[in-house]
Structures are given as structure tokens and as C-alpha cells.
Coordinates of C-alpha atoms in Angstrom, one line a residue:
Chain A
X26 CA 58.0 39.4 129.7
X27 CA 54.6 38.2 131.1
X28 CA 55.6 38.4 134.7
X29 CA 56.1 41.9 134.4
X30 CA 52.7 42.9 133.4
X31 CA 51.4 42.3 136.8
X32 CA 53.7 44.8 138.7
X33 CA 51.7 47.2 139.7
X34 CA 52.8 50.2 142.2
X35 CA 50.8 49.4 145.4
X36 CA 49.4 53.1 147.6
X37 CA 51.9 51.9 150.7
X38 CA 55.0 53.1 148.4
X39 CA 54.9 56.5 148.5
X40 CA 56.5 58.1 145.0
X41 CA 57.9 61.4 145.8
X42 CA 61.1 63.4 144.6
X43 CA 62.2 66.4 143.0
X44 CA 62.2 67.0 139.4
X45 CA 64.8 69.6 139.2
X46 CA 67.7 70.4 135.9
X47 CA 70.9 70.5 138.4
X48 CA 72.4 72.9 135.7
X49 CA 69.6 75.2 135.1
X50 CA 68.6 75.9 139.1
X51 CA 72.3 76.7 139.6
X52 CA 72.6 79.4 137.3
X53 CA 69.1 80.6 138.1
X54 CA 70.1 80.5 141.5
X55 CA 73.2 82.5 140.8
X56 CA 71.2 84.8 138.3
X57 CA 69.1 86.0 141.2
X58 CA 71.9 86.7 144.0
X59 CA 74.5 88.5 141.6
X60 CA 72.0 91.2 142.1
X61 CA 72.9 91.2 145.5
X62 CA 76.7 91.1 145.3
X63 CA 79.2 93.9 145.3
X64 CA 79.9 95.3 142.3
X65 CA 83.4 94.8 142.6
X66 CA 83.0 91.0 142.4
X67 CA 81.1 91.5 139.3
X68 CA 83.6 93.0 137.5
X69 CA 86.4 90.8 138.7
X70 CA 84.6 87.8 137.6
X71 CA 84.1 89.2 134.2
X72 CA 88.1 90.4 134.3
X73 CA 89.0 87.2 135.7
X74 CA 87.3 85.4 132.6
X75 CA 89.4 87.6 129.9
X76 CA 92.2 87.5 131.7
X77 CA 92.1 83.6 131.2
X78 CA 91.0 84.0 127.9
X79 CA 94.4 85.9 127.1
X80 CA 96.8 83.4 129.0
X81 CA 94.9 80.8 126.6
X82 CA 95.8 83.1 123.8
X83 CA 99.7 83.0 124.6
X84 CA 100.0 79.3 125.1
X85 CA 97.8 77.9 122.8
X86 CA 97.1 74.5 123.8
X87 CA 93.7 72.5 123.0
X88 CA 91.6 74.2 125.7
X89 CA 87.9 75.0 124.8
X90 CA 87.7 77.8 127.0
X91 CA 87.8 80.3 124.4
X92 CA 85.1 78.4 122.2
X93 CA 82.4 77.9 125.3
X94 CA 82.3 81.1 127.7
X95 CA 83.1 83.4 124.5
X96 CA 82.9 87.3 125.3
X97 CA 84.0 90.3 123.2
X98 CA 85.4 92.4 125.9
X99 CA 88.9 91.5 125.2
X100 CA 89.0 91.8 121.3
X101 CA 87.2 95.6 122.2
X102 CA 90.1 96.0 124.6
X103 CA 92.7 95.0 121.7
X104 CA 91.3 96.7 118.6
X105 CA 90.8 99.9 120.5
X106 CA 94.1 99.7 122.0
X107 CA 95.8 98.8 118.4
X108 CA 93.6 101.6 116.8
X109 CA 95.1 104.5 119.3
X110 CA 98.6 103.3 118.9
X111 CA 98.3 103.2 115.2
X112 CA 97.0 106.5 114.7
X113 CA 99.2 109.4 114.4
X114 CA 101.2 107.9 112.0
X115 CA 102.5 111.2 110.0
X116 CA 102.4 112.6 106.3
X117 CA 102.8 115.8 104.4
X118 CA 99.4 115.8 103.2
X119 CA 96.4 113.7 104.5
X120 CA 95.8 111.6 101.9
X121 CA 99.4 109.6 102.5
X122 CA 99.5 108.6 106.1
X123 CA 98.7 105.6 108.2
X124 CA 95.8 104.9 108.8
X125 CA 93.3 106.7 110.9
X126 CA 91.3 105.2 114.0
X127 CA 88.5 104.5 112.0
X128 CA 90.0 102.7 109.5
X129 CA 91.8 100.4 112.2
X130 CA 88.8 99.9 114.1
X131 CA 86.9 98.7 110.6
X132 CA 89.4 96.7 109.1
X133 CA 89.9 94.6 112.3
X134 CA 85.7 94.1 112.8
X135 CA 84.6 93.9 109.5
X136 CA 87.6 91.9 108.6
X137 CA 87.2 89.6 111.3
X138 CA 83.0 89.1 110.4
X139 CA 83.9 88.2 106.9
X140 CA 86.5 85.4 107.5
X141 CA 83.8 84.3 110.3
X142 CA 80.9 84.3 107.3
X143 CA 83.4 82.6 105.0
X144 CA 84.0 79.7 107.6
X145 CA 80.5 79.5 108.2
X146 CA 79.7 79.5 104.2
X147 CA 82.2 76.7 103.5
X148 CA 80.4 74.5 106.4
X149 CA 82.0 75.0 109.5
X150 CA 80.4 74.1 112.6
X151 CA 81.8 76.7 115.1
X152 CA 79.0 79.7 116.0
X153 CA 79.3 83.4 114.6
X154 CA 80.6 85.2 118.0
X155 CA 83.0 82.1 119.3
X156 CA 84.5 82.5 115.8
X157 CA 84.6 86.9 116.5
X158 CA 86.1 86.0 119.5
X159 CA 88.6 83.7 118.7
X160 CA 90.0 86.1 115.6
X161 CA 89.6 89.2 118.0
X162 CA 91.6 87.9 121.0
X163 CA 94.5 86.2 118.7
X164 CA 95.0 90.0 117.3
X165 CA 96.6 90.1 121.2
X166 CA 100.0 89.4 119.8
X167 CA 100.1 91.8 117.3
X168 CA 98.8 94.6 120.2
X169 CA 102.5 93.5 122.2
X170 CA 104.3 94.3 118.6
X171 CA 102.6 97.3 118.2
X172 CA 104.1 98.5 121.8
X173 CA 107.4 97.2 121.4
X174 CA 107.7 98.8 118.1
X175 CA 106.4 102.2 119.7
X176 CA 108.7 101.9 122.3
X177 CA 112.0 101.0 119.7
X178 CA 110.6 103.8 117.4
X179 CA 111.2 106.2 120.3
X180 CA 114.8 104.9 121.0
X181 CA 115.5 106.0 117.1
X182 CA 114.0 105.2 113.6
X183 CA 117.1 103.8 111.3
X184 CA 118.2 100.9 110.0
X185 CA 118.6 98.9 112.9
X186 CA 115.6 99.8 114.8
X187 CA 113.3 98.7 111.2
X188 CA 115.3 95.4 111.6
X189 CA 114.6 94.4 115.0
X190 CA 110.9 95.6 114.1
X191 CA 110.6 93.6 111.3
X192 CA 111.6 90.4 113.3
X193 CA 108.8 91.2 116.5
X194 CA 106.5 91.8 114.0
X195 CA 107.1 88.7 112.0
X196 CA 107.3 86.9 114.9
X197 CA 103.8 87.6 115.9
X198 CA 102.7 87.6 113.2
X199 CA 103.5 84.0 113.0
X200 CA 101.6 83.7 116.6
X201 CA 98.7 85.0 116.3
X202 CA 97.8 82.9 112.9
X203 CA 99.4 79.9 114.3
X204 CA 96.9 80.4 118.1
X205 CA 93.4 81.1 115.8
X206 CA 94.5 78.6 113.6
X207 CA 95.2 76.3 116.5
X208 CA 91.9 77.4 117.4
X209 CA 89.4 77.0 114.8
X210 CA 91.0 74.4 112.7
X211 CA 89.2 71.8 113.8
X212 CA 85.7 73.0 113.4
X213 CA 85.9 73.1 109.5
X214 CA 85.4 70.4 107.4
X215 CA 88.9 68.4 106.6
X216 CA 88.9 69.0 102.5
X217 CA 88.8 72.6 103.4
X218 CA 90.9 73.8 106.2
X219 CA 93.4 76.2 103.8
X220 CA 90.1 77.7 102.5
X221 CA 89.3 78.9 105.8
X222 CA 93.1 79.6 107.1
X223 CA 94.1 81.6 104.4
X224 CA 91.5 84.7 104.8
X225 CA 93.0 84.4 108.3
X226 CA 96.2 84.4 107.3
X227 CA 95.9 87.4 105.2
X228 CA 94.0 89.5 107.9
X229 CA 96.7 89.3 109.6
X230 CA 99.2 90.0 107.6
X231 CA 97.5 92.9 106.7
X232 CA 97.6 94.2 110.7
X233 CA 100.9 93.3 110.8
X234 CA 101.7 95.4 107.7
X235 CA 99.7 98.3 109.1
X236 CA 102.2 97.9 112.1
X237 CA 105.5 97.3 110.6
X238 CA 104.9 100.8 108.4
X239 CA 103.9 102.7 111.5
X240 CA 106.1 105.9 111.0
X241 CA 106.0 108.6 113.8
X242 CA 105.8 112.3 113.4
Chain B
X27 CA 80.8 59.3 77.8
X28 CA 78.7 57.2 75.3
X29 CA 80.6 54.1 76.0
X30 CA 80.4 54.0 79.7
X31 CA 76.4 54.8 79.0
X32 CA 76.5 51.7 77.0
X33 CA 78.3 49.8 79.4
X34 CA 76.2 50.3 82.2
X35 CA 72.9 49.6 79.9
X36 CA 75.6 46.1 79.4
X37 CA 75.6 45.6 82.9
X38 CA 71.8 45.6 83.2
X39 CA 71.6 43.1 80.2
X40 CA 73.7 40.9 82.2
X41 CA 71.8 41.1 85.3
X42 CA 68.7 41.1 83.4
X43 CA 69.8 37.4 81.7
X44 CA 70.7 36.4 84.9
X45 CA 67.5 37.1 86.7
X46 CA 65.6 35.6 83.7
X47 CA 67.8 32.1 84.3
X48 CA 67.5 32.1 88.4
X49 CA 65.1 34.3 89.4
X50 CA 65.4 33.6 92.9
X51 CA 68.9 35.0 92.8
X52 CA 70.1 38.5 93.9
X53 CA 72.5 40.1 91.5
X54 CA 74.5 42.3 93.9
X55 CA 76.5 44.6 91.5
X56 CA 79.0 47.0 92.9
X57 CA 80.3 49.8 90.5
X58 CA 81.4 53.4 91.3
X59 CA 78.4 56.0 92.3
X60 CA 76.9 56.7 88.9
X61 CA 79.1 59.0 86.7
X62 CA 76.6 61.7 85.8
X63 CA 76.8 62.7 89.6
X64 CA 80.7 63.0 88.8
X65 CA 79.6 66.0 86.0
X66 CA 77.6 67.6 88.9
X67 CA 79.7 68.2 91.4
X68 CA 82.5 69.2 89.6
X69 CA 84.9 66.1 90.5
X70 CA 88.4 65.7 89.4
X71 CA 88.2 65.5 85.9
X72 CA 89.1 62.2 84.1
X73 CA 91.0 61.7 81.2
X74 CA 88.6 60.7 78.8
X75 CA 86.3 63.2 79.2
X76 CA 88.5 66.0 77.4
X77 CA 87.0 65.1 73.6
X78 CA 83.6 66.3 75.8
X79 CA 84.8 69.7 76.6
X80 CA 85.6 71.6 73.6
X81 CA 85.4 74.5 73.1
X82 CA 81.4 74.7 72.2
X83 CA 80.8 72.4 75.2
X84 CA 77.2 72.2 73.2
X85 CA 76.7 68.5 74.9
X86 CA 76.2 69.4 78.3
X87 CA 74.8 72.6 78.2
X88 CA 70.8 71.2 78.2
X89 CA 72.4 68.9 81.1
X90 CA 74.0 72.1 83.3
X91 CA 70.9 74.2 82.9
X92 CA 69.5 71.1 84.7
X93 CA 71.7 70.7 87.0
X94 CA 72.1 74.2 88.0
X95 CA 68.1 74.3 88.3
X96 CA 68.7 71.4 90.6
X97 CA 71.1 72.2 92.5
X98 CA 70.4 76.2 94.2
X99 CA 66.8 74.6 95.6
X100 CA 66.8 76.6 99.0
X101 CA 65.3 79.8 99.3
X102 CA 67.0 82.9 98.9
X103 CA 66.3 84.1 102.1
X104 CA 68.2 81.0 103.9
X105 CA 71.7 80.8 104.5
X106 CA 72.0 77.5 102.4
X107 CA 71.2 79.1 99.7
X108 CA 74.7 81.1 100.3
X109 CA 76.3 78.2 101.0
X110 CA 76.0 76.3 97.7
X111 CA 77.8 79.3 96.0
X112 CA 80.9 77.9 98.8
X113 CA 80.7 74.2 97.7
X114 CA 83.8 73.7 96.5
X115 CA 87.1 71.9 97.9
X116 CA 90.5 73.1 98.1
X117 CA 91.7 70.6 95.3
X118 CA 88.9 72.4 93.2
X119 CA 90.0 76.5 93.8
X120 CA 93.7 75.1 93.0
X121 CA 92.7 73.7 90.2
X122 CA 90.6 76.6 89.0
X123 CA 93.6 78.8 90.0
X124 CA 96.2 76.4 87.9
X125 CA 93.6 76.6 84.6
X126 CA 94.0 80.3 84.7
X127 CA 96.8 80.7 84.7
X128 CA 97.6 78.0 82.6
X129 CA 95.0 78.6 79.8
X130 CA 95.5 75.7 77.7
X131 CA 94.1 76.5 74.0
X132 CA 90.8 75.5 72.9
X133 CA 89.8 74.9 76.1
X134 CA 86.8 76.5 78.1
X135 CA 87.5 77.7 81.2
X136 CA 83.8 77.8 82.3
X137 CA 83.2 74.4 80.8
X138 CA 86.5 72.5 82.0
X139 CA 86.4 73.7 85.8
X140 CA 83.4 75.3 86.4
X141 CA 81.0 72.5 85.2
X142 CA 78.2 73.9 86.5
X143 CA 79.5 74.8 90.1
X144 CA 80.3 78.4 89.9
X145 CA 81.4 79.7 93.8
X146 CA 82.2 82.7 94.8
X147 CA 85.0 81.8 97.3
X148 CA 87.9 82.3 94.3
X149 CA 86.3 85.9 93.2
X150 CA 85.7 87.5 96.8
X151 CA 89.4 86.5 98.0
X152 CA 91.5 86.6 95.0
X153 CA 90.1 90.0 94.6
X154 CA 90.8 91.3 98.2
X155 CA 94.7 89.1 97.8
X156 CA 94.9 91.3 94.8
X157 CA 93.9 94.8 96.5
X158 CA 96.5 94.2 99.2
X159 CA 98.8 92.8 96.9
X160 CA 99.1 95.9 95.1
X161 CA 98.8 98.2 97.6
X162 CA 101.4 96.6 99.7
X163 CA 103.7 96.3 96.5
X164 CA 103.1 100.0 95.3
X165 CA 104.0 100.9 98.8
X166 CA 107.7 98.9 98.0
X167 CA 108.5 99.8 95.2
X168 CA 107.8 103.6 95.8
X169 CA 109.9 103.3 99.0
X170 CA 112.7 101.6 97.4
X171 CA 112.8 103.6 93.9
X172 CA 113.2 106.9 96.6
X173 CA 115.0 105.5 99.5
X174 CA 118.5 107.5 99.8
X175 CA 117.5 111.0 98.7
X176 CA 117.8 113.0 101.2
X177 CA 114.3 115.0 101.0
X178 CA 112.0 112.2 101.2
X179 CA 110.2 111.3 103.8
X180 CA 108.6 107.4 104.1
X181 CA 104.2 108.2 103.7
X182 CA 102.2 104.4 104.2
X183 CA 100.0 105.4 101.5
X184 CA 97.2 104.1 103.6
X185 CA 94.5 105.9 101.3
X186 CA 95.1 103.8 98.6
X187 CA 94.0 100.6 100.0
X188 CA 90.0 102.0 99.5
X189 CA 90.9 103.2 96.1
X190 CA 92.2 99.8 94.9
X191 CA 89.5 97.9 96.3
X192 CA 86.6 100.0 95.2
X193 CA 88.3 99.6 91.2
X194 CA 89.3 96.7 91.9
X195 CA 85.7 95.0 93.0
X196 CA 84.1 97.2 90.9
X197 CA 85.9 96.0 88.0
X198 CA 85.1 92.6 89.3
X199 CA 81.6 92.6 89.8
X200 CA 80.0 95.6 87.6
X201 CA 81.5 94.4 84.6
X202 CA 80.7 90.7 84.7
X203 CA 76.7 92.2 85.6
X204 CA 77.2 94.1 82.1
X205 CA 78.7 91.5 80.2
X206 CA 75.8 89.6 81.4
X207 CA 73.0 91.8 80.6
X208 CA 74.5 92.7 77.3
X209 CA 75.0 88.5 76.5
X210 CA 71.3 88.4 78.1
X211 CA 70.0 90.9 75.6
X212 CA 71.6 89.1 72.4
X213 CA 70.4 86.0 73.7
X214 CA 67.0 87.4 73.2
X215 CA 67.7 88.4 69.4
X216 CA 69.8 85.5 68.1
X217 CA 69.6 82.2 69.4
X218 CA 73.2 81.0 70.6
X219 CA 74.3 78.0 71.4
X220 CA 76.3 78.8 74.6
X221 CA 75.0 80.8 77.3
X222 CA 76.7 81.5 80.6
X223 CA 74.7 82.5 84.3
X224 CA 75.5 85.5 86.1
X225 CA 77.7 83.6 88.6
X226 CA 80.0 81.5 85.9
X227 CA 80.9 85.0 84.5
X228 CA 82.0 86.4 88.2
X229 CA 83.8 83.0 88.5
X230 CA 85.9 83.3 85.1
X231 CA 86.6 86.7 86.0
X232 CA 87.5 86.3 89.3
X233 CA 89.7 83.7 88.6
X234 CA 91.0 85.6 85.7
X235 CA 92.4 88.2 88.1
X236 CA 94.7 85.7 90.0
X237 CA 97.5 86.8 87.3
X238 CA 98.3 90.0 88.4
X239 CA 98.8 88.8 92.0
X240 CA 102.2 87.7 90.8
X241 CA 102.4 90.2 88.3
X242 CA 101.6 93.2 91.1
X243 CA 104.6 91.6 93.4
X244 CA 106.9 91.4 90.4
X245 CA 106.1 94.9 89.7
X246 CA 108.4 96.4 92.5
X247 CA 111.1 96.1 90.4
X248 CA 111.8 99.6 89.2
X249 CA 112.6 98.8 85.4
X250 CA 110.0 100.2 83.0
X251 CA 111.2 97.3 80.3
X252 CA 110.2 94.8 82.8
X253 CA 107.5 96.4 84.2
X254 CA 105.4 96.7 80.5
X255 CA 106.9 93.2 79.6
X256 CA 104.8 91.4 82.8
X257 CA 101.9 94.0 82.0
X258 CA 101.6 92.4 78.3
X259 CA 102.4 88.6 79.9
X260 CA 99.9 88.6 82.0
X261 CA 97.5 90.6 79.9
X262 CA 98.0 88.0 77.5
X263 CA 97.3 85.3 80.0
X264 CA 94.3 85.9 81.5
X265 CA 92.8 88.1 78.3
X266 CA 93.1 84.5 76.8
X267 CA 91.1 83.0 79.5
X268 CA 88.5 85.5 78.9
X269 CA 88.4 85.6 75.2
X270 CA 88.5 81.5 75.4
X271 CA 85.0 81.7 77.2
X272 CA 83.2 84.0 75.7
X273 CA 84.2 83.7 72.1
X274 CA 81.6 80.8 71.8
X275 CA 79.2 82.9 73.0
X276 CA 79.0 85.7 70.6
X277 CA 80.5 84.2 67.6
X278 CA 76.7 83.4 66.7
X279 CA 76.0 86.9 66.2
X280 CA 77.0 89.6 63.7
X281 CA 80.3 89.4 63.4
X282 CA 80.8 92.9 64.1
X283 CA 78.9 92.8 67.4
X284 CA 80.9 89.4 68.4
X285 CA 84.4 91.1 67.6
X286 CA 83.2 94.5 69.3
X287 CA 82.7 92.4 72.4
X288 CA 85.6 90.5 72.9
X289 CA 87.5 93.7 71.9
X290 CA 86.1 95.0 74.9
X291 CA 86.4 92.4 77.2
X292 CA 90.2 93.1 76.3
X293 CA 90.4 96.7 76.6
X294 CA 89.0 96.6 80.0
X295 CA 91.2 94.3 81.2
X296 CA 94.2 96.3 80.0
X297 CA 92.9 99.3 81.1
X298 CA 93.0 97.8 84.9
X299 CA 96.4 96.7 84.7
X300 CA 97.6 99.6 83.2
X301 CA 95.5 101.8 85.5
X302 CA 96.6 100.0 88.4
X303 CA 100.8 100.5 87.1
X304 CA 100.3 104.0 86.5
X305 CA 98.7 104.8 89.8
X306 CA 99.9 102.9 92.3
X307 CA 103.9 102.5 91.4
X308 CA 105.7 105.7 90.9
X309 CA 107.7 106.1 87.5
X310 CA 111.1 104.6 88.5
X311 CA 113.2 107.8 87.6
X312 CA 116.6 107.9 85.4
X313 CA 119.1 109.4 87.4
X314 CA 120.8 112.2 84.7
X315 CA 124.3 114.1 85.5
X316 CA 122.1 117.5 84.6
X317 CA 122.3 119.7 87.2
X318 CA 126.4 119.4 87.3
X319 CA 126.8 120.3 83.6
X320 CA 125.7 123.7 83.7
X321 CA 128.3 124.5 86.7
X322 CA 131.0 123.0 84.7
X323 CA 130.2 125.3 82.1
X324 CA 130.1 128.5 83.4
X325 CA 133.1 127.4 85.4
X326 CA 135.0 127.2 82.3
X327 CA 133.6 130.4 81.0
X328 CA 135.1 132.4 83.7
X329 CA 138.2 130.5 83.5
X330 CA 138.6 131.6 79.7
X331 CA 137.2 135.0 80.1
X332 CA 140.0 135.6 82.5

């Protein structure tokens, strides 16, 4: 070690470079020009990316695409889709029917920030908005049972047309907490994984009820 | 336990004779993390211990006020604060669930499971299980007790989803605060033994409520005989739990004030599960031959009259 305390850096070498974050120039570079580009590529990016987000959905494999580059687009698209196919469920008096937009729209959001908090309570390690984003996109199933059932409901409402309901909506059902399960398992801690699967399990069971008891006027 | 005290302060009398013989030696002694850790975090509960947890539970009550002083240390502004009400396993809500609904006589449901580690996990979600439980069932049962008539027309009932859970969380959380200020005040004029925190009485009721989950699905069958059987069963069940935990809590006090108490902890919880029967499942109805009597008869009038 004493050699080295001679080396000295003579004037004839000249020290120059760049000090530059690769990552952090990139995007900056890219934050300035998307000014510049058509709007039309804007929004097809942004499609692109939720489009993606749903294939991920409906082959859940281990992909962290839906953890990193989360966006709530798609679980807007879904709940306010779900919400305007599930209203106009009928009744004799207002107090017995489905229920209404509002109700949909809360039960979904509210429901899906609670079983977020509780995942976050028990220890989990996975952000607030990946977790709403997760929950919101795997309702995505459910929205496909929600139009088949419409669609069956309008070829006719007996005995066999509540059967082959019940078995898209089970099926789903089954999907969609199977994919967010899939999901977010693996960011809780491993003595507590069917604390945090069951509030998920029942949110969606609760949707899927909401679905399956969808009666037309 | 006393002896495992005294055989730890053996332990140290060995080491300490052995130092005094050699002491340049290490002792290196490897026994289990101390057990009075085990009583603070709620661990699965040995064998021995039971004779501990009577019903009084008098010998670690200075020791939980500790430990629950110890314990919630962040402030209540951070969210770790929230999170020590989650500290608990899955093992530990099973098990909570199991000793409620498997009250086992003379034993304290606070003391046994609780120990100390109240959470608010089991309240929160056995509550909303239990608002959609009964919802979903009332919903059933009112669809199959009228299916087949011709006039009637299938309604979701989606309304009474915010009715259940406002009773039902209201029940859950506004009576534990009363029982708590009304245990707080008596506290304050006679000095009793046991005393319970704000959170161990949301946890015993919350867990209390797990019952009539099972009892709400059962409940679709339209029989009134087996309807007001389960409704006594389960009352029975879980009233035990709750009379089991705060018996030794008022039995200090005038004895009319201690029996008025309990007598309303009971009423209360029949009046929610009697409530809840009456409103949310439709009276399965007797089908009676009535309407084709009369036409018989006034066919047989004309006949004679002719």
C-alpha cells in the first residue's frame, strides 16, 4: 500500500468527461419533445400502455408491467363501463332495485382503497396506486360477464339463460381473483397472504353478485 | 410460569458457578428467546399456561397494561401507529375465530387470545363478511320462499346492503365505545380488578359476531322452527363469549349494576339477531287451501237449494 501514495495525476493527462444519469437525460429529453409531437401519438402511447396492461390481465403470468408503469385509466374505463351496464336494473318501487350508478362506481373505488389500506396495514410492500391499479384492471373479467349476461338476458330471462349466467359469472369470478391474486401475492408478508386475499376475494364476489342479480326492465 | 422463572434464575446459578471455577471461560447458553416476549406478542399458546388464564386473569393484568404502554409507541399521526392494531398472523385471526365460536367455559376470551394484542383486522372484515352475508342470504331466501307464484316479480334488494352495514357497524363500534365509557366510569367509583381498553372490547365483539355468518347462511331455509332454533344457538354462543369477558369486570360492583350490565350486553345482542331475521328474511308463508273452501260451499248451497 505504500507505493500507491506517490501516484499523483500529472497536468499532461487531461481529466475530462461527462457526468450525465443515462436514465434521467432520457426521459428529460423525451419530457421536452412530447410537447412537440402530434397529439395523436400521445394518446396512442397512453392506449398502447393499457391496452398491454389488459392482455397482462387475461393471461396472467409473472410480468411486472402492471406493478411499474401503473395508471388508472383502465380501471376508470371498467368501473364506468360496469356502472352503466349495471344500472337499470328494474323494481316496483325504488327502494328494491339494483343498484344505481353511484352505488357501483363507490363500491368498486372505495372497496378497492380499503383492501389496498388493509394490505398496506398488515405490512405489505407494494405502493397505494400499483395496488388500485392491480384490483381495478382485474375487475376486467367481470366487465366481459357483465356483457355476455346482457347480451343472454336479451335472448330471454328463464331458467336456462340464469344457468349459463351463473357459470360466466362464476367463471370470472374465479379469474379475476385468481389474476390480482396472482398479482399481489407476493408483496405481502408469507404468514399473511389469506389475510390480504380474502377482502379481495369477497370484493369480488360482491361484483359478481351485483352481476349475476342484474334483472332487466 | 413460576417454574420456568426459577429455572432460568437455575441456569444463571450454573453459569454463575461456572464462571466462579474458570473464569476465563465463556458459558455460551442457548435456550429459546425469553418467554415473557411469548406473552407479548400473542404466540401460540402453550399448554401449561392455561392454570394462568382463568377467568380473573388478575396475574398479568399489571404486565399487559405494560405491555400495551409498550407496544403502540409511534405517534398517532404515523401510519405505524395503524399498523400495530394489524399485527397479527393468520394462525392468530383463526384461532380468535375458533375461541368464539368455541367458547370454552371459564375461559376469557380477551385474556386467552387477545393477550394484549387487540387488532382490528377480525372486527372490520367479519363485520363487512357479515353485512354481505346477510344481505346476500335475505336476498335467497326471499327469492326462493316466493319463486313459482305467478305475481312476483325478482327485486335485488340492493338498498338493503347500506341498511345492514350502518346497524351492523354501528352495533359494532358504538356499543363497544358505550360499554367502555360506562366500564370507564365504574372504574372510577369502585376499584375492579379487571379492566379492558377500548380496542379489546371492539376485538371480543367483533369476533363475537363471526356466529351469525353461519347462522345468516343457514337462515335461507324457510322454516320458522329452524330459523328461531339457530337464532337461540348462536345467541347462546357468542352471548357466552361476551358474558365470559365482562362478568369479571363488573362483578366488583353492586350486584345490581353488574347483573344490569351483562343483562344488557345480552339484550342487545339479541336484539341484532332478531332485528336482522325480521327485516331482512321475509316470513316463510303457510300455504292454506282457503280461498277454495268458500267456492265449495256456495257450490253445494246452490246444489241443495235446487
Amino acid at each position: 500500500f505504500a507505493d500507491l501514495a506517490n501516484v499523483s495525476i500529472s497536468e499532461d493527462i487531461p481529466v475530462e468527461g461527462e457526468i450525465t444519469v443515462p436514465v434521467g437525460s432520457h426521459t428529460l429529453d423525451e419530457d421536452f419533445s412530447t410537447l412537440d409531437e402530434p397529439v395523436k401519438d400521445t394518446i396512442m402511447r397512453d392506449l398502447k400502455a393499457v391496452g398491454k396492461k389488459f392482455v397482462h390481465v387475461m393471461y396472467p403470468k409473472k410480468s411486472s408491467t402492471l406493478l411499474r408503469d401503473w395508471d388508472l385509466w383502465g380501471p376508470l374505463v371498467l368501473c364506468v363501463s360496469l356502472a352503466l351496464m349495471l344500472q337499470g336494473g328494474s323494481a316496483d318501487s325504488k327502494d328494491d332495485g339494483g343498484p344505481q350508478f353511484a352505488e357501483v362506481f363507490v363500491i368498486i373505488w372505495f372497496g378497492a382503497v380499503v383492501i389496498t389500506l388493509n394490505s398496506k396495514l398488515l405490512g405489505g410492500t407494494i405502493s397505494f396506486f400499483q395496488s388500485l391499479c392491480v384490483l381495478g384492471y382485474c375487475v376486467m373479467p367481470l366487465t366481459v360477464a357483465m356483457l355476455v349476461c346482457r347480451l343472454v338476458l336479451l335472448a330471454g330471462s328463464g331458467t336456462v339463460s340464469f344457468i349459463i349466467r351463473l357459470i360466466v359469472v362464476v367463471a370470472m369470478f374465479g379469474w379475476s381473483t385468481l389474476a390480482s391474486t396472482a398479482f399481489l401475492a407476493d408483496s405481502q408478508p408469507p404468514n399473511r397472504k389469506a389475510l390480504v386475499v380474502y377482502p379481495i376475494f369477497l370484493f369480488y364476489f360482491v361484483i359478481s353478485w351485483m352481476i349475476l342479480t342484474f334483472t332487466p326492465q | 410460569t413460576i417454574t420456568s422463572v426459577l429455572s432460568s434464575f437455575a441456569e444463571f446459578d450454573d453459569a454463575a458457578n461456572l464462571l466462579a471455577a474458570n473464569p476465563d471461560a465463556t458459558t455460551i447458553s442457548i435456550d429459546e428467546p425469553a418467554d415473557v416476549p411469548k406473552n407479548q406478542h400473542g404466540r401460540r399458546q402453550e399448554p401449561g399456561r392455561e392454570e394462568d388464564d382463568e377467568l380473573l386473569g388478575t396475574d398479568d393484568s399489571d404486565k399487559t397494561e405494560l405491555l400495551a404502554g409498550q407496544k403502540k409507541s409511534a405517534p398517532f399521526w404515523t401510519f405505524e401507529y395503524y399498523q400495530t392494531f394489524f399485527d397479527v398472523d393468520t394462525y392468530q385471526v383463526l384461532d380468535r375465530i375458533k375461541g368464539s365460536v368455541f367458547p370454552v367455559p371459564g375461559k376469557n376470551f380477551v385474556r386467552l387470545y387477545i393477550r394484549s394484542n387487540p387488532d382490528l383486522y377480525g372486527p372490520f372484515w367479519i363485520c363487512a363478511t357479515l353485512v354481505f352475508t346477510i344481505a346476500v342470504s335475505g336476498n335467497l331466501s326471499n327469492f326462493f320462499i316466493h319463486l313459482g307464484k305467478p305475481t312476483y316479480h325478482y327485486v335485488p334488494e340492493f338498498r338493503k346492503v347500506s341498511i345492514a352495514a350502518t346497524t351492523i357497524y354501528a352495533y359494532a363500534w358504538l356499543v363497544p365505545l358505550a360499554l367502555w365509557g360506562f366500564l370507564m366510569w365504574r372504574n372510577s367509583k369502585v376499584m375492579n380488578i379487571v379492566s379492558y381498553s377500548f380496542l379489546e372490547i371492539v376485538c371480543v365483539y367483533g369476533y363475537s359476531l363471526f356466529v351469525y355468518i353461519p347462522t345468516a347462511i343457514l337462515w335461507i331455509i324457510p322454516q320458522k322452527i329452524v330459523r328461531w332454533v339457530l337464532v337461540m344457538f348462536s345467541l347462546c354462543l357468542s352471548g357466552s363469549v361476551l358474558v365470559m369477558t365482562f362478568w369479571p369486570a363488573v362483578r366488583d360492583d353492586n350486584r345490581r349494576i353488574a347483573f344490569a350490565t351483562v343483562g344488557t350486553i345480552v339484550v342487545l345482542h339479541a336484539l341484532l339477531a332478531v332485528g336482522c331475521l325480521a327485516y331482512f328474511f321475509d316470513a316463510p308463508e303457510l300455504d292454506l287451501p282457503a280461498p277454495v273452501i268458500p267456492a265449495h260451499n256456495v257450490s253445494t248451497v246452490i246444489t241443495k237449494s235446487r
